Short mmCIF file of C-alpha atoms and ligand atoms in Angstrom, two decimals:
data_model
loop_
_atom_site.label_atom_id
_atom_site.label_comp_id
_atom_site.label_asym_id
_atom_site.label_seq_id
_atom_site.Cartn_x
_atom_site.Cartn_y
_atom_site.Cartn_z
CA MET A 75 24.69 6.20 1.44
CA ASN A 76 24.28 3.95 4.48
CA ASN A 77 20.90 5.11 5.66
CA LEU A 78 18.58 4.10 2.85
CA ILE A 79 15.31 2.29 3.58
CA PRO A 80 14.64 -0.11 1.99
CA LEU A 81 18.23 -1.31 1.76
CA PRO A 82 19.34 -1.33 -1.91
CA VAL A 83 20.73 -4.41 -3.62
CA SER A 84 24.13 -2.80 -4.23
CA VAL A 85 25.70 0.47 -3.02
CA LYS A 86 29.21 1.59 -4.02
CA PRO A 87 30.20 4.90 -2.43
CA SER A 88 32.87 7.03 -4.10
CA ASP A 89 34.59 10.31 -3.28
CA GLY A 90 32.97 13.71 -3.14
CA VAL A 91 29.45 15.08 -3.23
CA PHE A 92 27.05 16.56 -5.73
CA THR A 93 25.57 19.83 -4.49
CA LEU A 94 22.09 20.86 -5.54
CA SER A 95 21.89 24.57 -6.37
CA ALA A 96 19.47 27.10 -7.75
CA THR A 97 20.94 26.46 -11.23
CA THR A 98 20.62 22.65 -11.20
CA GLN A 99 18.61 21.43 -14.19
CA ILE A 100 16.53 18.28 -14.33
CA ARG A 101 17.13 16.80 -17.80
CA VAL A 102 14.77 14.33 -19.44
CA GLU A 103 14.68 12.76 -22.89
CA PRO A 104 12.69 14.78 -25.43
CA GLY A 105 9.20 13.55 -26.35
CA ARG A 106 8.67 11.57 -23.15
CA ALA A 107 5.88 13.31 -21.23
CA GLU A 108 5.75 10.54 -18.64
CA ILE A 109 9.41 11.01 -17.75
CA ALA A 110 9.04 14.79 -17.72
CA ALA A 111 6.22 14.26 -15.19
CA ILE A 112 8.55 12.23 -12.95
CA GLY A 113 11.13 14.99 -13.28
CA GLN A 114 8.50 17.51 -12.23
CA TYR A 115 7.50 15.28 -9.30
CA LEU A 116 11.15 15.33 -8.19
CA ALA A 117 11.43 19.10 -8.66
CA ASP A 118 8.24 19.65 -6.65
CA ARG A 119 9.58 17.57 -3.74
CA LEU A 120 12.72 19.74 -3.64
CA THR A 121 11.14 23.19 -3.83
CA PRO A 122 9.72 23.77 -0.31
CA ALA A 123 12.95 23.15 1.60
CA THR A 124 15.43 24.57 -0.94
CA GLY A 125 13.39 27.44 -2.34
CA TYR A 126 14.64 26.37 -5.82
CA THR A 127 12.30 25.94 -8.76
CA LEU A 128 14.39 23.51 -10.78
CA PRO A 129 13.56 23.56 -14.49
CA ILE A 130 12.71 20.39 -16.42
CA VAL A 131 14.84 20.64 -19.56
CA THR A 132 14.05 18.46 -22.55
CA ALA A 133 16.24 20.12 -25.19
CA PRO A 134 18.75 17.77 -26.83
CA GLY A 135 22.45 18.56 -26.79
CA ALA A 136 25.23 18.46 -24.27
CA PRO A 137 23.82 19.00 -20.81
CA ALA A 138 25.12 21.87 -18.73
CA PRO A 139 27.21 20.68 -15.79
CA GLY A 140 25.36 20.39 -12.55
CA HIS A 141 22.33 18.51 -13.86
CA ILE A 142 20.19 15.62 -12.69
CA ARG A 143 19.35 13.38 -15.62
CA LEU A 144 16.46 10.89 -15.89
CA THR A 145 16.67 8.30 -18.65
CA THR A 146 14.95 5.12 -19.73
CA ALA A 147 16.99 4.90 -22.97
CA GLU A 148 19.97 3.72 -20.93
CA GLY A 149 18.01 1.57 -18.51
CA ASP A 150 19.04 -2.03 -17.87
CA SER A 151 16.11 -4.34 -18.64
CA THR A 152 17.54 -7.05 -16.40
CA LEU A 153 16.67 -4.84 -13.40
CA GLY A 154 12.96 -5.18 -14.26
CA ASP A 155 10.14 -2.62 -14.29
CA GLU A 156 10.96 -1.13 -10.89
CA GLY A 157 14.72 -1.52 -10.92
CA TYR A 158 17.07 1.42 -11.43
CA GLU A 159 20.64 2.60 -11.36
CA LEU A 160 21.54 5.83 -9.61
CA THR A 161 24.96 7.32 -10.27
CA VAL A 162 26.14 10.39 -8.40
CA SER A 163 29.37 12.23 -9.21
CA PRO A 164 30.42 15.70 -8.08
CA GLN A 165 29.40 16.95 -11.57
CA ASP A 166 26.04 15.28 -12.13
CA VAL A 167 23.45 12.73 -11.14
CA THR A 168 21.99 10.07 -13.45
CA LEU A 169 18.85 8.07 -12.76
CA ALA A 170 18.54 5.24 -15.31
CA ALA A 171 15.75 2.69 -15.41
CA TYR A 172 14.19 0.35 -17.95
CA GLN A 173 10.69 1.65 -17.15
CA PRO A 174 9.33 4.91 -15.71
CA ALA A 175 8.34 3.05 -12.52
CA GLY A 176 12.02 2.42 -11.89
CA LEU A 177 12.76 6.14 -12.25
CA CYS A 178 10.09 6.89 -9.66
CA ARG A 179 11.77 4.45 -7.25
CA ALA A 180 15.18 6.03 -8.03
CA VAL A 181 13.75 9.46 -7.19
CA GLN A 182 12.89 8.18 -3.69
CA THR A 183 16.47 6.97 -3.23
CA LEU A 184 17.75 10.36 -4.34
CA ARG A 185 15.47 12.12 -1.81
CA GLN A 186 16.79 9.87 0.95
CA LEU A 187 20.40 10.68 -0.03
CA LEU A 188 19.76 14.39 0.59
CA PRO A 189 19.85 15.73 4.17
CA PRO A 190 16.63 15.02 6.14
CA ALA A 191 15.73 18.72 6.10
CA ILE A 192 14.97 18.32 2.37
CA GLU A 193 11.55 17.00 3.42
CA SER A 194 10.71 20.13 5.36
CA THR A 195 7.69 22.12 4.21
CA THR A 196 9.51 25.39 4.95
CA ARG A 197 12.73 26.82 3.56
CA GLN A 198 15.90 25.46 5.20
CA ALA A 199 19.55 26.47 4.98
CA GLY A 200 21.17 23.53 3.17
CA PRO A 201 23.79 22.84 1.80
CA TRP A 202 21.97 20.26 -0.32
CA THR A 203 24.63 17.64 -0.83
CA ILE A 204 24.27 14.13 -2.24
CA PRO A 205 27.13 11.69 -1.58
CA ALA A 206 28.84 10.36 -4.71
CA GLY A 207 28.54 6.70 -5.58
CA ALA A 208 26.64 4.13 -7.60
CA ILE A 209 23.51 2.20 -6.62
CA ARG A 210 21.99 -0.73 -8.50
CA ASP A 211 18.67 -1.77 -7.11
CA TYR A 212 15.50 -3.74 -7.76
CA PRO A 213 12.75 -5.25 -5.59
CA ARG A 214 12.62 -8.77 -4.22
CA PHE A 215 8.81 -8.91 -4.54
CA GLY A 216 6.47 -7.23 -7.01
CA TRP A 217 3.77 -6.75 -4.34
CA ARG A 218 4.68 -4.43 -1.47
CA GLY A 219 1.33 -3.40 -0.15
CA PHE A 220 -0.40 -1.33 2.47
CA MET A 221 -4.12 -1.80 3.18
CA LEU A 222 -6.29 0.95 4.61
CA ASP A 223 -9.71 0.03 6.01
CA VAL A 224 -11.89 3.02 5.09
CA ALA A 225 -15.04 1.12 6.09
CA ARG A 226 -14.75 0.95 9.89
CA HIS A 227 -13.78 4.60 9.91
CA PHE A 228 -13.93 6.71 6.78
CA PHE A 229 -10.89 8.70 5.64
CA SER A 230 -10.85 11.65 3.25
CA VAL A 231 -9.30 11.72 -0.22
CA GLN A 232 -6.65 14.02 1.22
CA THR A 233 -5.71 11.53 3.94
CA VAL A 234 -5.45 8.70 1.42
CA LYS A 235 -3.22 10.85 -0.80
CA ARG A 236 -0.94 11.50 2.14
CA CYS A 237 -0.70 7.73 2.71
CA LEU A 238 0.23 7.34 -0.96
CA ASP A 239 2.97 9.98 -0.63
CA LEU A 240 4.49 8.29 2.39
CA MET A 241 4.23 4.80 0.86
CA ALA A 242 6.01 6.06 -2.25
CA TYR A 243 8.91 7.37 -0.14
CA TYR A 244 9.59 3.80 1.00
CA LYS A 245 8.96 2.25 -2.46
CA MET A 246 5.69 0.49 -1.60
CA ASN A 247 3.68 -0.15 -4.77
CA ILE A 248 0.18 -1.38 -3.80
CA LEU A 249 -2.57 0.44 -1.92
CA HIS A 250 -5.41 -1.95 -1.08
CA LEU A 251 -8.53 -0.05 -0.04
CA HIS A 252 -10.98 -2.06 2.09
CA LEU A 253 -14.00 -0.19 0.74
CA THR A 254 -16.92 -2.06 2.30
CA ASP A 255 -17.74 -3.74 5.57
CA ASP A 256 -20.57 -4.07 8.07
CA GLN A 257 -20.09 -0.50 9.25
CA GLY A 258 -19.98 1.27 5.91
CA TRP A 259 -20.06 1.19 2.11
CA ARG A 260 -17.56 3.75 0.87
CA ILE A 261 -17.85 4.04 -2.90
CA ALA A 262 -20.72 5.27 -5.04
CA ILE A 263 -22.23 2.61 -7.32
CA ASN A 264 -24.49 4.24 -9.93
CA LEU A 265 -26.88 1.31 -10.39
CA TRP A 266 -27.27 0.80 -6.62
CA PRO A 267 -27.13 4.34 -5.23
CA GLY A 268 -28.39 3.37 -1.79
CA LEU A 269 -25.18 1.47 -1.05
CA ALA A 270 -23.19 4.65 -0.48
CA ALA A 271 -26.08 7.05 0.23
CA HIS A 272 -27.52 4.92 3.04
CA GLY A 273 -24.80 2.34 3.70
CA GLY A 274 -22.12 5.04 3.91
CA ARG A 275 -23.91 7.17 6.50
CA THR A 276 -22.09 6.08 9.61
CA GLU A 277 -19.03 4.26 10.96
CA VAL A 278 -17.72 2.58 14.12
CA GLY A 279 -18.82 4.63 17.11
CA GLY A 280 -21.64 6.35 15.20
CA GLY A 281 -19.64 9.12 13.47
CA PRO A 282 -20.73 10.59 10.14
CA GLY A 283 -18.95 8.07 7.89
CA GLY A 284 -18.88 9.07 4.23
CA TYR A 285 -18.02 7.67 0.84
CA TYR A 286 -16.03 8.45 -2.30
CA SER A 287 -17.85 9.59 -5.42
CA GLN A 288 -16.64 7.80 -8.54
CA ALA A 289 -14.87 11.04 -9.58
CA GLU A 290 -13.05 11.17 -6.24
CA TYR A 291 -12.09 7.53 -6.54
CA ALA A 292 -10.78 8.12 -10.08
CA ASP A 293 -8.73 11.02 -8.72
CA LEU A 294 -7.17 8.65 -6.14
CA VAL A 295 -6.40 6.10 -8.85
CA ALA A 296 -4.64 8.78 -10.92
CA TYR A 297 -2.74 10.12 -7.92
CA ALA A 298 -1.55 6.62 -7.08
CA GLN A 299 -0.57 6.02 -10.72
CA SER A 300 1.56 9.16 -10.71
CA ARG A 301 3.59 7.50 -7.93
CA TYR A 302 3.54 4.10 -9.68
CA ILE A 303 1.28 2.64 -7.02
CA THR A 304 -1.59 0.34 -8.00
CA LEU A 305 -4.89 0.81 -6.20
CA VAL A 306 -6.62 -2.48 -5.38
CA PRO A 307 -10.30 -2.05 -4.45
CA GLU A 308 -11.96 -4.53 -2.10
CA PHE A 309 -15.65 -5.36 -1.74
CA ASP A 310 -15.86 -7.68 1.21
CA LEU A 311 -18.35 -10.50 0.47
CA PRO A 312 -20.47 -12.47 1.31
CA GLY A 313 -20.01 -11.64 5.01
CA HIS A 314 -19.08 -8.18 6.30
CA THR A 315 -22.05 -6.83 4.32
CA ASN A 316 -24.40 -5.26 6.86
CA ALA A 317 -24.12 -1.80 5.27
CA ALA A 318 -25.21 -3.19 1.88
CA LEU A 319 -28.04 -5.22 3.44
CA ALA A 320 -29.28 -2.15 5.32
CA ALA A 321 -29.54 -0.31 2.00
CA TYR A 322 -31.02 -3.20 -0.03
CA PRO A 323 -32.97 -5.69 2.11
CA GLN A 324 -33.78 -7.77 -1.01
CA LEU A 325 -30.20 -9.05 -0.66
CA THR A 326 -31.07 -10.65 2.69
CA ARG A 327 -32.90 -13.93 3.23
CA ASP A 328 -35.88 -12.49 5.10
CA GLU A 329 -35.96 -9.16 3.19
CA VAL A 330 -35.98 -7.14 6.41
CA ALA A 331 -33.51 -4.27 6.42
CA PRO A 332 -31.10 -4.51 9.36
CA PRO A 333 -30.21 -1.26 11.10
CA LEU A 334 -26.90 0.41 10.28
CA TYR A 335 -24.14 -1.01 12.45
CA THR A 336 -21.59 0.97 14.47
CA GLY A 337 -20.08 -1.81 16.62
CA THR A 338 -16.98 -3.92 15.97
CA GLU A 339 -18.12 -7.55 16.13
CA VAL A 340 -17.62 -9.60 12.95
CA GLY A 341 -19.27 -12.61 11.34
CA PHE A 342 -23.01 -11.84 11.71
CA SER A 343 -24.02 -10.59 8.24
CA SER A 344 -24.35 -12.38 4.90
CA LEU A 345 -25.66 -11.76 1.44
CA CYS A 346 -28.34 -14.33 0.62
CA VAL A 347 -26.23 -16.06 -1.99
CA ASP A 348 -28.87 -18.29 -3.60
CA LYS A 349 -31.03 -15.44 -4.84
CA ASP A 350 -30.81 -14.34 -8.46
CA VAL A 351 -30.80 -10.70 -7.38
CA THR A 352 -27.57 -11.29 -5.49
CA LEU A 353 -25.73 -12.30 -8.66
CA VAL A 354 -27.21 -9.32 -10.51
CA PHE A 355 -25.93 -7.15 -7.70
CA MET A 356 -22.48 -8.73 -7.88
CA ASP A 357 -22.35 -8.28 -11.66
CA ASP A 358 -23.34 -4.62 -11.46
CA VAL A 359 -20.98 -3.72 -8.66
CA ILE A 360 -17.99 -5.55 -10.10
CA GLU A 361 -18.61 -4.09 -13.55
CA GLU A 362 -18.60 -0.53 -12.19
CA LEU A 363 -15.58 -1.20 -10.04
CA ALA A 364 -13.66 -2.80 -12.90
CA ALA A 365 -14.36 0.28 -15.04
CA LEU A 366 -12.76 2.44 -12.34
CA THR A 367 -9.76 0.14 -11.99
CA PRO A 368 -6.89 0.28 -14.50
CA GLY A 369 -4.94 -2.17 -12.35
CA PRO A 370 -5.39 -5.92 -12.87
CA TYR A 371 -6.91 -6.84 -9.50
CA ILE A 372 -10.29 -6.78 -7.75
CA HIS A 373 -10.33 -7.99 -4.14
CA ILE A 374 -13.51 -9.86 -3.21
CA GLY A 375 -12.92 -10.22 0.53
CA GLY A 376 -14.32 -13.59 1.58
CA ASP A 377 -13.09 -13.50 5.19
CA GLU A 378 -14.98 -14.50 8.32
CA ALA A 379 -18.25 -15.39 6.57
CA ALA A 380 -19.55 -17.14 9.67
CA ALA A 381 -23.18 -16.34 8.81
CA THR A 382 -22.99 -17.99 5.36
CA PRO A 383 -23.54 -21.78 5.16
CA LYS A 384 -20.28 -23.36 3.98
CA ALA A 385 -21.65 -24.92 0.78
CA ASP A 386 -23.23 -21.59 -0.18
CA TYR A 387 -19.99 -19.79 0.59
CA ILE A 388 -17.97 -22.05 -1.67
CA ARG A 389 -20.41 -21.80 -4.57
CA PHE A 390 -20.58 -18.03 -4.19
CA ILE A 391 -16.80 -17.53 -4.22
CA GLU A 392 -16.58 -19.65 -7.37
CA GLU A 393 -19.30 -17.55 -9.02
CA VAL A 394 -17.76 -14.25 -7.98
CA GLN A 395 -14.26 -15.12 -9.20
CA ALA A 396 -15.83 -15.94 -12.58
CA ILE A 397 -17.56 -12.54 -12.64
CA VAL A 398 -14.26 -10.81 -11.90
CA GLU A 399 -12.57 -12.85 -14.63
CA ALA A 400 -15.33 -11.93 -17.10
CA GLN A 401 -14.48 -8.27 -16.42
CA GLY A 402 -10.90 -8.97 -17.44
CA LYS A 403 -9.59 -8.74 -13.88
CA THR A 404 -7.89 -11.13 -11.48
CA ALA A 405 -9.67 -11.93 -8.22
CA ILE A 406 -7.96 -11.75 -4.85
CA GLY A 407 -9.55 -12.99 -1.65
CA TRP A 408 -8.66 -13.51 1.99
CA GLU A 409 -7.37 -16.99 2.73
CA GLU A 410 -10.79 -18.49 3.51
CA ILE A 411 -11.51 -18.51 -0.25
CA ALA A 412 -8.97 -21.33 -0.61
CA GLN A 413 -11.79 -23.64 0.54
CA ALA A 414 -13.39 -23.11 -2.89
CA ARG A 415 -12.16 -24.42 -6.25
CA LEU A 416 -10.12 -21.46 -7.34
CA LEU A 417 -9.03 -20.48 -10.81
CA PRO A 418 -5.27 -20.89 -11.20
CA THR A 419 -4.99 -17.10 -11.52
CA THR A 420 -6.94 -16.25 -8.36
CA VAL A 421 -4.68 -14.81 -5.67
CA VAL A 422 -5.06 -15.72 -2.00
CA GLN A 423 -4.14 -13.31 0.79
CA LEU A 424 -2.96 -15.09 3.92
CA TRP A 425 -3.69 -13.54 7.32
CA ASN A 426 -3.83 -16.28 9.97
CA ALA A 427 -2.58 -19.28 7.98
CA SER A 428 -5.77 -21.34 8.46
CA GLN A 429 -5.38 -22.70 4.90
CA ALA A 430 -1.61 -23.09 4.87
CA ALA A 431 -1.54 -26.66 3.53
CA THR A 432 -3.90 -25.78 0.67
CA LEU A 433 -1.83 -22.73 -0.22
CA ALA A 434 1.37 -24.78 -0.32
CA SER A 435 -0.11 -27.45 -2.61
CA ARG A 436 -2.36 -25.38 -4.86
CA GLY A 437 0.31 -23.69 -6.94
CA GLY A 438 -1.35 -20.26 -7.21
CA LYS A 439 -0.04 -16.89 -6.07
CA VAL A 440 -0.17 -15.81 -2.45
CA ILE A 441 0.08 -12.43 -0.71
CA LEU A 442 1.48 -12.72 2.80
CA SER A 443 -0.11 -10.68 5.57
CA PRO A 444 0.69 -12.79 8.64
CA ALA A 445 -1.08 -10.91 11.41
CA GLY A 446 1.72 -11.33 13.97
CA HIS A 447 4.14 -9.42 11.72
CA THR A 448 2.11 -7.24 9.35
CA TYR A 449 -1.09 -6.20 11.15
CA LEU A 450 -0.65 -2.52 11.81
CA ASP A 451 -3.79 -2.41 13.96
CA MET A 452 -2.07 -4.61 16.55
CA LYS A 453 -0.65 -2.77 19.55
CA TYR A 454 3.12 -2.28 19.70
CA ASP A 455 3.06 -3.33 23.35
CA ALA A 456 0.66 -3.52 26.26
CA ASP A 457 0.73 0.27 26.74
CA THR A 458 -0.21 1.28 23.19
CA PRO A 459 -3.36 3.41 23.50
CA LEU A 460 -4.79 2.40 20.10
CA GLY A 461 -5.29 -0.92 18.38
CA GLN A 462 -6.13 -4.52 19.20
CA ASN A 463 -4.10 -7.51 20.34
CA TRP A 464 -5.84 -10.67 19.16
CA ALA A 465 -2.71 -11.56 17.15
CA GLY A 466 -0.40 -10.49 19.98
CA ASN A 467 1.61 -7.31 20.09
CA VAL A 468 3.51 -6.36 16.93
CA SER A 469 6.66 -4.54 17.98
CA VAL A 470 8.76 -2.58 15.51
CA ARG A 471 11.14 -5.51 15.58
CA ALA A 472 8.39 -8.08 14.94
CA ALA A 473 7.26 -6.14 11.86
CA TYR A 474 10.83 -6.27 10.49
CA ASP A 475 12.42 -9.43 11.77
CA TRP A 476 10.64 -12.15 9.78
CA ALA A 477 11.16 -14.12 6.61
CA PRO A 478 8.35 -14.33 4.01
CA GLU A 479 9.72 -17.65 2.74
CA HIS A 480 9.13 -19.22 6.16
CA VAL A 481 5.47 -18.24 6.68
CA VAL A 482 3.99 -21.22 4.84
CA GLU A 483 5.98 -24.41 4.85
CA GLY A 484 6.26 -25.80 1.31
CA LEU A 485 5.09 -22.64 -0.47
CA ALA A 486 7.49 -21.97 -3.33
CA GLU A 487 9.04 -18.50 -3.26
CA SER A 488 7.97 -18.07 -6.89
CA ASN A 489 4.36 -18.29 -5.68
CA ILE A 490 4.83 -15.50 -3.16
CA LEU A 491 3.56 -12.40 -4.91
CA GLY A 492 4.75 -10.34 -1.98
CA ILE A 493 3.70 -8.94 1.34
CA GLU A 494 1.04 -6.55 2.56
CA ALA A 495 0.49 -4.65 5.80
CA PRO A 496 -3.18 -4.02 6.65
CA LEU A 497 -4.43 -1.23 8.89
CA TRP A 498 -7.89 -2.18 10.14
CA THR A 499 -9.51 0.88 11.64
CA GLU A 500 -11.93 -0.17 14.36
CA THR A 501 -9.86 1.92 16.82
CA ILE A 502 -8.32 4.35 14.32
CA GLN A 503 -10.14 7.64 13.76
CA THR A 504 -7.75 10.33 12.54
CA MET A 505 -4.75 10.84 10.32
CA ALA A 506 -2.63 11.17 13.47
CA ASP A 507 -3.91 7.75 14.58
CA ILE A 508 -3.00 6.25 11.19
CA ASP A 509 0.51 7.69 11.45
CA PHE A 510 0.98 6.37 14.96
CA MET A 511 0.16 2.77 14.05
CA VAL A 512 1.79 2.76 10.61
CA PHE A 513 5.08 4.48 11.47
CA PRO A 514 7.70 3.32 11.97
CA ARG A 515 6.53 -0.27 11.33
CA LEU A 516 5.84 0.36 7.64
CA LEU A 517 9.52 1.14 6.98
CA GLY A 518 10.53 -2.32 8.12
CA LEU A 519 7.78 -3.97 6.11
CA ALA A 520 8.82 -2.00 3.03
CA GLU A 521 12.30 -3.42 3.46
CA VAL A 522 11.03 -6.99 3.97
CA GLY A 523 9.25 -6.64 0.62
CA TRP A 524 12.01 -4.90 -1.32
CA SER A 525 15.44 -5.91 -0.06
CA PRO A 526 17.30 -9.19 -0.57
CA ALA A 527 16.97 -11.54 2.39
CA ALA A 528 20.73 -11.93 2.62
CA GLY A 529 22.33 -8.83 4.00
CA ARG A 530 19.51 -7.41 6.06
CA GLY A 531 19.13 -7.87 9.81
CA TRP A 532 17.58 -6.18 12.82
CA ASP A 533 20.87 -5.36 14.56
CA GLU A 534 21.94 -3.16 11.67
CA TYR A 535 18.46 -2.09 10.54
CA LYS A 536 17.50 -0.58 13.89
CA TYR A 537 20.23 2.09 13.53
CA ARG A 538 19.23 2.82 9.95
CA LEU A 539 15.63 3.18 11.10
CA ALA A 540 16.69 5.47 13.91
CA SER A 541 18.45 7.69 11.34
CA HIS A 542 15.06 8.25 9.67
CA ARG A 543 13.70 10.03 12.72
CA PRO A 544 14.50 13.54 11.40
CA ARG A 545 13.00 12.58 8.02
CA LEU A 546 9.75 11.44 9.62
CA GLU A 547 9.72 14.65 11.63
CA ALA A 548 10.34 16.81 8.56
CA LEU A 549 7.49 14.91 6.86
CA ARG A 550 5.36 15.70 9.94
CA VAL A 551 4.61 12.04 10.60
CA ASN A 552 3.20 11.28 14.05
CA TYR A 553 5.34 8.14 14.42
CA TYR A 554 5.51 6.00 17.56
CA PRO A 555 8.93 6.40 19.23
CA ALA A 556 9.21 2.70 20.05
CA SER A 557 11.59 1.70 22.82
CA ASP A 558 13.17 -1.09 20.76
CA VAL A 559 14.69 1.51 18.40
CA PRO A 560 17.95 3.35 19.35
CA TRP A 561 16.59 6.79 18.42
CA PRO A 562 19.21 9.55 18.14
C1 TNX B 271 -9.85 -9.69 11.19
S1 TNX B 271 -8.06 -10.07 8.94
C2 TNX B 271 -10.48 -9.21 10.06
C3 TNX B 271 -11.01 -7.83 10.04
C4 TNX B 271 -10.77 -7.12 11.33
C5 TNX B 271 -9.41 -7.45 11.86
C6 TNX B 271 -9.06 -6.71 13.10
C7 TNX B 271 -9.40 -10.21 8.23
C8 TNX B 271 -9.34 -10.74 6.90
N1 TNX B 271 -10.53 -9.88 8.87
O1 TNX B 271 -12.38 -7.83 9.72
O2 TNX B 271 -10.88 -5.76 11.11
O3 TNX B 271 -9.35 -8.84 12.12
O4 TNX B 271 -7.73 -6.92 13.45
#
């Protein structure tokens, strides 16, 4: 029970083990399709390595010995929506949570209590033992995010689903998709079809690019939901918009379409924010995006708008947050938006702390993505073949060994929504590249977001991380074997 990531709030080992067998049943309360689906998700994770097809049993009555039971009827509401209790005895296993999300998190703990070979895609020998004991657990922060930039390089639905699977294993609960930038527009908008059809045609380096149809995007939303992960879509505005301007030159000041852009410089493009058509455009795009988004948030970007006059920028951000609000959603923007008069509900995402004083005094919610700790596109060290280094190198230790409460002096912990780790993809082209930059740093960031500050530390964590090596290998993750980790 000592190798869990993120570290649970409380772990009490006891004697013995539960052994999974071909006759183990997964029991769920009758009439709860959502819980049966979580049971099936668990069963499906266990099948490849064990060869067992564990039945989901909903019949009432005394359970047969040797079962795994999922219940919300016995969940403790004080553990919150994602909290859970996991009790393992030699006879049975009980996962209890107040909400289904908590059961999904408990399932990940259960997977990590099994031998690493459980994650293998081919049949392994076992035995499939789970150490006995009791875990009580809940997250420190409600926002434990990963951001994937699908604009600089485009990534398939399948690749995004794999990211969701791996995030879920470490109890991350937000996937922020950076859907638009100078180099590409990656989601179909019915009223403005040229955005994706023309603006999605290329990417950094001149590759084919691509975009998600609305049906594909809806499929991603549903897939994320089945793992209790919220998808947060981002349209980056008013800068970072060359792909949109190339498709619709009426959104530019001089109405001349710029060529598609395949470089990596930032800060040269801007919507012409004082044209009526620009607000029509914003309304249309945000309305379609809101309709595709069951989650509460729409991210409006707002970073590095160096080509937008400051007064225009401020007015525009204020207008756009009102449009998002009118669609019943909450706006999030990169920290530069704190220069505008924000609604109390608008969330600010910090990346280089340029607005730290405003964030501390404003009273609204903040997502922390300090580049020196969370930017997964930064190199691990000088020899890392991929990535950038404008924020310095981000070693595995640097991604773990930091305190969210110390990032902005004077920012109340109650105003920290949580943390997020962005992967910008100027230098990232394949799924193997994503793996290499994300793993193993994401494990540490997952723990920073989930685990209590007291009781976690690098000197102990590095061994726990090292113990995940065979899990990452069974999951076929192309992780970076960093030299600051005592790998087995
Ligand atoms: C800054 S961080 C950006 C991105 C780049 C990234 C590269 C932020 C809000 N904007 O446009 O991709 O640096 O590290």
